[in-house]
C-alpha cells in the first residue's frame, strides 16, 4: 500500500526513536531470490544466481517475496548491519528508495548500545550459555536443600536420589526454555515495536522489515529481513472487520484496550523549567530558551520527562487498521521468514498457501476475531 508523502504520521513513537544514537556498522549481505525456499535464510552468494546476473530481467515481486537479508554478529559490541548495501540490493528488484527513509530509522531503532545489549542477552546464542549454567545451579540447589532435610533416609538410596534430582532439574530447565521460546513468538516491545518508524516509511514502497535471531556454530547471528508486501488489500480488509465489530465507538475502544492494553512505550521529552519555579509571562517568554545571544540561560533547568504512551489504535477504522498493520509488521516479518506463523487453510494476500497474510494474522492471533489452527 503506497501512501502519499504528505500523509501525516499516525504513530508518535518516532519522537522517542530520534533520540537514540547510531553506531558504525560493518557486515555481510545475503541475497535471497528463491521462491521455493521462502521462510528459510539462504547463505548463498548472489553472484551464483543467474537470475540476478541477468540485467535484462527484473525478478517478479509478490507479497512475501524476500528481497534481501542483512546479517550481523549477535554480540552487542560488534558492528551493526551494513545498510550501505541496501540501495544496491533493492535496485536489483527495480526498487528505488531514498536512503534517508530507512537508514536513520533503522539506526535509531536497532543500533543504539542499549538495544544491541538487549538483543544479545535475549538471543539464542546466549540462551545456549544460560541453559547449562541454570541446570547446574538448579541441580546444586535441589540436591543441597533436599539432602539437608532427607539425609537420614537417603543412605541406601543415594544414587536413586541423584537420578531423581537430575530428572527434576532437566524438566525444570526444559520448561524454562520452552517458555522463552514461546515468548519469542509474541511481539517484542524492544525490537519489533521499535521498527514502526522504519516500516511506516517503507510501506510507501511496499516493503516491510523485521529482525530475527539464529544460532550458527554455537554463536548468535542477527538478521534484518526485507520482504515485499503491499498492504493496501490488508488495510482495506482489516478496516472492514473493525467497522463490522464497531457497534459503538466506545465498545470498540474497550475491546482494543482489552486486547492491546499491554502495548506501551516510554517516550522521552526534554523540557525547560524557569528558575525558582516561576512561570514567565507569555508576552515576555522567548520562543526558544536562551538569553538572546544564542546561549542558554543558566537559570533555566533542563530535565527529561518520561511518559508512558499506549499503542492502542484510535480514530476511524481505516486509521486503526493502518496503526495495527504497522505495529505488528516487524513481528509478522520475523514469523513469516522463520515459518512460525499459525497455520491457515488458505492465505488471502500472500503466495504461500498456508501462511496467513498480515491482516489474517492480526484478525486471528491478535484480535481473535476468528479461529486459526496453530
Coordinates of C-alpha atoms in Angstrom, one line a residue:
X1 CA 0.0 0.0 0.0
X2 CA 1.6 3.2 -1.1
X3 CA 0.7 6.2 1.0
X4 CA 1.3 9.7 -0.2
X5 CA 4.3 11.5 1.2
X6 CA 2.3 14.3 2.8
X7 CA 0.3 11.8 4.8
X8 CA 0.7 12.6 8.5
X9 CA 2.4 10.0 10.6
X10 CA -0.1 8.5 12.9
X11 CA 2.2 6.8 15.4
X12 CA 4.1 9.1 17.7
X13 CA 6.9 6.7 18.6
X14 CA 9.1 8.5 16.1
X15 CA 9.8 11.2 18.6
X16 CA 11.4 8.8 21.0
X17 CA 13.4 6.9 18.4
X18 CA 15.1 10.1 17.2
X19 CA 16.9 10.4 20.5
X20 CA 18.9 7.2 20.1
X21 CA 22.5 7.3 18.8
X22 CA 23.6 5.5 15.7
X23 CA 26.7 3.3 15.7
X24 CA 29.0 2.3 13.0
X25 CA 28.1 -0.9 11.1
X26 CA 30.0 -3.4 9.0
X27 CA 28.5 -6.6 7.8
X28 CA 27.8 -9.1 5.1
X29 CA 24.7 -9.1 2.9
X30 CA 23.0 -12.3 1.9
X31 CA 20.8 -12.2 -1.2
X32 CA 17.7 -14.3 -1.4
X33 CA 15.6 -14.8 -4.5
X34 CA 14.4 -18.4 -4.4
X35 CA 10.6 -18.5 -4.3
X36 CA 10.7 -22.2 -3.4
X37 CA 12.6 -21.6 -0.2
X38 CA 10.6 -18.8 1.4
X39 CA 10.9 -18.7 5.1
X40 CA 14.5 -20.1 5.1
X41 CA 17.6 -17.9 5.3
X42 CA 19.9 -18.5 2.4
X43 CA 23.7 -18.3 2.8
X44 CA 24.3 -18.5 -1.0
X45 CA 26.2 -15.8 -2.9
X46 CA 24.2 -13.6 -5.1
X47 CA 26.8 -13.8 -7.9
X48 CA 26.0 -17.5 -8.4
X49 CA 22.4 -16.8 -9.2
X50 CA 21.9 -16.5 -13.0
X51 CA 18.6 -14.6 -12.5
X52 CA 20.3 -11.9 -10.5
X53 CA 23.1 -11.6 -13.1
X54 CA 20.7 -11.0 -15.8
X55 CA 20.3 -7.3 -16.3
X56 CA 17.5 -7.6 -18.8
X57 CA 15.1 -9.4 -16.4
X58 CA 13.6 -7.9 -13.2
X59 CA 12.6 -10.6 -10.6
X60 CA 8.9 -10.9 -10.1
X61 CA 7.6 -9.2 -7.0
X62 CA 4.8 -10.7 -4.9
X63 CA 3.6 -10.5 -1.3
X64 CA 6.0 -12.4 0.8
X65 CA 8.9 -12.2 -1.6
X66 CA 12.2 -11.9 0.3
X67 CA 14.2 -9.1 -1.2
X68 CA 17.4 -9.3 0.9
X69 CA 18.7 -10.2 4.3
X70 CA 21.4 -8.4 6.2
X71 CA 23.3 -10.3 8.8
X72 CA 25.4 -9.2 11.7
X73 CA 27.2 -10.9 14.6
X74 CA 24.9 -11.2 17.6
X75 CA 27.4 -9.8 20.1
X76 CA 26.5 -6.4 21.5
X77 CA 30.0 -5.0 21.0
X78 CA 30.1 -5.9 17.3
X79 CA 29.2 -3.5 14.4
X80 CA 25.7 -3.4 13.2
X81 CA 24.1 -4.0 9.8
X82 CA 25.7 -2.8 6.6
X83 CA 22.9 -0.5 5.5
X84 CA 25.0 0.9 2.6
X85 CA 24.4 -2.3 0.6
X86 CA 20.6 -2.0 0.8
X87 CA 20.4 0.5 -2.0
X88 CA 22.2 -1.8 -4.5
X89 CA 20.3 -4.8 -3.3
X90 CA 16.9 -3.2 -3.7
X91 CA 17.8 -1.7 -7.1
X92 CA 18.1 -5.3 -8.5
X93 CA 14.4 -5.6 -8.0
X94 CA 13.7 -2.2 -9.6
X95 CA 13.0 -0.5 -6.2
X96 CA 14.5 2.9 -5.6
X97 CA 14.2 4.3 -2.1
X98 CA 15.9 7.4 -0.7
X99 CA 18.5 6.1 1.8
X100 CA 17.4 8.6 4.5
X101 CA 13.9 6.9 4.6
X102 CA 15.3 3.7 6.1
X103 CA 18.9 4.3 7.3
X104 CA 18.0 6.8 10.0
X105 CA 15.0 4.9 11.4
X106 CA 16.9 1.6 11.4
X107 CA 20.0 3.1 13.1
X108 CA 17.9 4.8 15.7
X109 CA 15.8 1.7 16.3
X110 CA 18.3 -1.1 16.4
X111 CA 21.9 0.2 16.6
X112 CA 22.0 2.0 19.9
X113 CA 24.2 0.3 22.5
X114 CA 21.2 -0.3 24.8
X115 CA 19.2 -2.2 22.2
X116 CA 22.2 -4.1 21.0
X117 CA 22.9 -5.3 24.6
X118 CA 19.2 -6.4 24.9
X119 CA 19.3 -8.3 21.6
X120 CA 22.5 -10.1 22.7
X121 CA 21.2 -11.2 26.1
X122 CA 17.9 -12.4 24.6
X123 CA 19.5 -14.2 21.7
X124 CA 19.7 -17.9 21.1
X125 CA 23.4 -18.0 21.5
X126 CA 23.2 -16.5 24.9
X127 CA 20.4 -19.0 25.8
X128 CA 22.8 -21.8 24.9
X129 CA 25.2 -20.5 27.6
X130 CA 22.5 -19.8 30.0
X131 CA 20.9 -23.3 29.9
X132 CA 23.8 -25.3 31.3
X133 CA 24.5 -22.6 34.0
X134 CA 20.9 -22.7 35.0
X135 CA 20.9 -26.5 35.1
X136 CA 24.0 -26.7 37.3
X137 CA 22.8 -24.1 39.7
X138 CA 19.3 -25.7 39.9
X139 CA 20.8 -29.1 40.5
X140 CA 23.0 -27.9 43.3
X141 CA 20.2 -26.0 44.9
X142 CA 17.8 -29.0 44.8
X143 CA 20.4 -31.5 45.9
X144 CA 21.6 -29.4 48.9
X145 CA 18.1 -28.5 50.0
X146 CA 16.7 -32.0 49.8
X147 CA 19.8 -33.6 51.2
X148 CA 19.7 -31.3 54.2
X149 CA 16.2 -32.5 55.3
X150 CA 16.3 -36.1 54.0
X151 CA 19.8 -37.1 54.7
X152 CA 18.7 -39.8 57.2
X153 CA 16.6 -41.5 54.6
X154 CA 19.0 -41.4 51.7
X155 CA 21.8 -43.6 52.9
X156 CA 20.6 -46.6 51.0
X157 CA 19.1 -44.7 48.0
X158 CA 21.8 -42.1 47.3
X159 CA 22.2 -42.9 43.6
X160 CA 18.4 -43.0 43.1
X161 CA 18.2 -39.7 44.8
X162 CA 20.8 -38.2 42.5
X163 CA 18.9 -39.5 39.5
X164 CA 15.6 -38.0 40.7
X165 CA 17.3 -34.6 41.3
X166 CA 18.8 -34.7 37.8
X167 CA 15.4 -35.6 36.2
X168 CA 13.7 -32.8 38.1
X169 CA 16.3 -30.3 37.0
X170 CA 16.1 -31.4 33.4
X171 CA 12.3 -30.9 33.4
X172 CA 12.7 -27.5 35.0
X173 CA 15.3 -26.4 32.5
X174 CA 13.3 -27.7 29.6
X175 CA 10.2 -25.9 30.8
X176 CA 12.1 -22.6 31.1
X177 CA 13.5 -22.9 27.6
X178 CA 10.0 -23.7 26.2
X179 CA 8.6 -20.7 27.9
X180 CA 11.3 -18.4 26.5
X181 CA 10.8 -19.9 23.0
X182 CA 7.0 -19.3 23.2
X183 CA 7.6 -15.8 24.4
X184 CA 9.8 -15.2 21.4
X185 CA 6.8 -15.7 19.1
X186 CA 5.0 -12.7 20.8
X187 CA 5.5 -9.1 19.9
X188 CA 8.7 -7.6 21.4
X189 CA 8.5 -4.0 22.5
X190 CA 12.3 -3.6 22.4
X191 CA 12.8 -4.8 18.8
X192 CA 9.6 -5.4 16.9
X193 CA 7.8 -2.2 18.0
X194 CA 10.8 -0.1 17.5
X195 CA 10.7 -0.8 13.8
X196 CA 7.3 1.0 13.4
X197 CA 9.0 4.2 12.2
X198 CA 11.1 2.4 9.6
X199 CA 8.1 0.3 8.4
X200 CA 6.0 3.4 8.2
X201 CA 8.5 4.9 5.7
X202 CA 9.0 1.6 3.8
X203 CA 5.3 0.8 3.3
X204 CA 5.2 3.6 0.8
X205 CA 7.4 1.4 -1.3
X206 CA 5.6 -1.9 -0.4
X207 CA 8.4 -3.1 1.8
X208 CA 8.4 -4.5 5.4
X209 CA 11.4 -5.2 7.6
X210 CA 11.9 -7.4 10.7
X211 CA 14.7 -8.7 12.8
X212 CA 15.3 -12.3 13.8
X213 CA 18.0 -14.3 15.6
X214 CA 19.5 -17.6 14.6
X215 CA 22.3 -19.7 16.0
X216 CA 25.2 -20.8 13.9
X217 CA 28.2 -22.7 15.3
X218 CA 27.1 -22.0 18.8
X219 CA 27.1 -18.3 18.0
X220 CA 24.2 -15.9 17.7
X221 CA 23.6 -14.3 14.3
X222 CA 21.2 -11.4 13.8
X223 CA 19.3 -10.9 10.6
X224 CA 17.5 -7.8 9.2
X225 CA 15.0 -9.1 6.6
X226 CA 13.4 -7.0 3.8
X227 CA 10.3 -8.5 2.2
X228 CA 7.9 -7.2 -0.4
X229 CA 4.4 -6.7 0.8
X230 CA 1.6 -4.5 -0.5
X231 CA -0.6 -3.6 2.5
X232 CA -3.4 -2.0 0.5
X233 CA -5.7 -5.0 0.4
X234 CA -4.8 -5.9 4.0
X235 CA -5.6 -2.4 5.3
X236 CA -9.0 -2.4 3.5
X237 CA -10.0 -5.8 4.8
X238 CA -8.9 -5.1 8.3
X239 CA -10.8 -1.8 8.3
X240 CA -13.9 -3.6 7.2
X241 CA -13.5 -6.1 10.0
X242 CA -13.1 -3.3 12.6
X243 CA -16.1 -1.5 11.1
X244 CA -18.2 -4.6 11.5
X245 CA -17.1 -5.0 15.1
X246 CA -17.9 -1.5 16.0
X247 CA -21.4 -1.4 17.4
X248 CA -20.3 1.8 19.1
X249 CA -17.0 3.7 19.2
X250 CA -16.8 3.2 23.0
X251 CA -17.3 -0.5 22.7
X252 CA -14.6 -0.9 20.0
X253 CA -12.1 1.1 22.0
X254 CA -12.9 -1.0 25.1
X255 CA -12.3 -4.2 23.1
X256 CA -9.0 -2.9 21.7
X257 CA -7.8 -1.8 25.1
X258 CA -8.6 -5.3 26.5
X259 CA -6.6 -7.0 23.7
X260 CA -3.8 -4.5 23.3
X261 CA -3.5 -2.7 26.6
X262 CA -0.1 -4.3 27.3
X263 CA 1.5 -2.4 24.4
X264 CA 3.1 0.7 25.8
X265 CA 6.3 2.5 25.0
X266 CA 8.2 5.1 27.0
X267 CA 8.7 8.4 25.3
X268 CA 11.4 10.8 26.5
X269 CA 10.9 14.6 26.0
X270 CA 13.2 17.4 27.1
X271 CA 11.6 20.3 29.0
X272 CA 12.9 23.6 30.2
X273 CA 11.7 25.0 33.5
X274 CA 12.3 28.6 34.7
X275 CA 14.3 29.2 37.9
X276 CA 12.6 29.0 41.3
X277 CA 9.5 27.5 39.6
X278 CA 8.4 30.9 38.4
X279 CA 6.4 30.9 35.2
X280 CA 7.2 33.6 32.7
X281 CA 4.6 35.7 31.1
X282 CA 3.6 34.6 27.7
X283 CA 4.4 38.0 26.1
X284 CA 7.9 38.0 27.6
X285 CA 8.8 34.4 27.2
X286 CA 11.1 33.7 24.1
X287 CA 10.2 31.1 21.6
X288 CA 13.5 29.3 22.2
X289 CA 15.1 29.0 25.6
X290 CA 18.1 31.4 25.7
X291 CA 19.3 34.8 26.7
X292 CA 19.0 36.3 23.2
X293 CA 22.7 35.7 22.3
X294 CA 22.2 32.1 21.2
X295 CA 23.3 30.7 24.6
X296 CA 21.1 29.1 27.1
X297 CA 20.2 31.0 30.2
X298 CA 22.0 29.5 33.2
X299 CA 18.9 29.9 35.3
X300 CA 16.8 27.6 33.2
X301 CA 16.8 23.9 34.2
X302 CA 16.6 21.2 31.6
X303 CA 15.2 17.8 32.5
X304 CA 14.0 14.8 30.6
X305 CA 10.4 13.8 31.1
X306 CA 9.4 10.2 30.5
X307 CA 5.8 9.4 29.7
X308 CA 4.1 6.1 29.1
X309 CA 2.3 6.0 25.8
X310 CA -0.2 3.4 24.8
X311 CA -0.2 1.9 21.3
X312 CA -3.9 1.1 21.3
X313 CA -5.1 2.4 18.0
X314 CA -7.6 5.3 17.9
X315 CA -9.5 7.1 15.2
X316 CA -11.5 5.8 12.2
X317 CA -11.5 2.1 11.3
X318 CA -9.1 2.9 8.4
X319 CA -6.7 4.7 10.8
X320 CA -6.9 1.9 13.4
X321 CA -6.2 -0.7 10.7
X322 CA -3.2 1.2 9.5
X323 CA -1.8 1.5 13.0
X324 CA -2.3 -2.2 13.7
X325 CA -0.6 -3.2 10.5
X326 CA 2.4 -1.0 11.3
X327 CA 2.6 -2.2 14.9
X328 CA 2.7 -5.9 14.0
X329 CA 4.6 -5.6 10.8
X330 CA 8.0 -6.3 12.4
X331 CA 6.7 -9.3 14.3
X332 CA 5.0 -10.6 11.1
X333 CA 8.2 -10.5 9.1
X334 CA 10.1 -12.4 11.8
X335 CA 7.5 -15.1 12.0
X336 CA 7.0 -15.2 8.2
X337 CA 10.6 -15.7 7.4
X338 CA 11.1 -18.4 10.1
X339 CA 7.9 -20.3 9.2
X340 CA 6.4 -19.7 12.7
X341 CA 3.1 -18.2 11.6
X342 CA -0.1 -20.1 12.6
X343 CA -1.4 -22.5 10.0
X344 CA -4.4 -21.4 7.9
X345 CA -6.4 -23.2 5.2
X346 CA -5.8 -20.5 2.6
X347 CA -3.9 -17.3 2.5
X348 CA -5.7 -14.2 1.2
X349 CA -2.9 -11.9 0.2
X350 CA 0.3 -14.0 0.0
X351 CA 1.6 -16.6 -2.4
X352 CA 2.2 -19.2 0.4
X353 CA -1.0 -21.2 0.6
X354 CA -0.9 -22.0 4.4
X355 CA 0.7 -18.8 5.7
X356 CA -1.7 -16.1 6.7
X357 CA -1.2 -12.6 5.4
X358 CA -0.7 -9.7 7.8
X359 CA -4.4 -8.9 8.2
X360 CA -5.3 -12.6 8.7
X361 CA -2.6 -12.8 11.4
X362 CA -3.9 -9.7 13.2
X363 CA -7.5 -11.0 12.9
X364 CA -6.8 -14.5 14.3
X365 CA -3.8 -14.2 16.6
X366 CA -4.1 -10.6 17.9
X367 CA -7.8 -9.7 17.9
X368 CA -9.2 -13.3 18.0
X369 CA -12.0 -12.3 15.6
X370 CA -12.0 -15.8 14.1
X371 CA -10.3 -19.2 14.7
X372 CA -7.0 -20.2 13.2
X373 CA -5.2 -23.5 13.8
X374 CA -1.7 -23.5 15.1

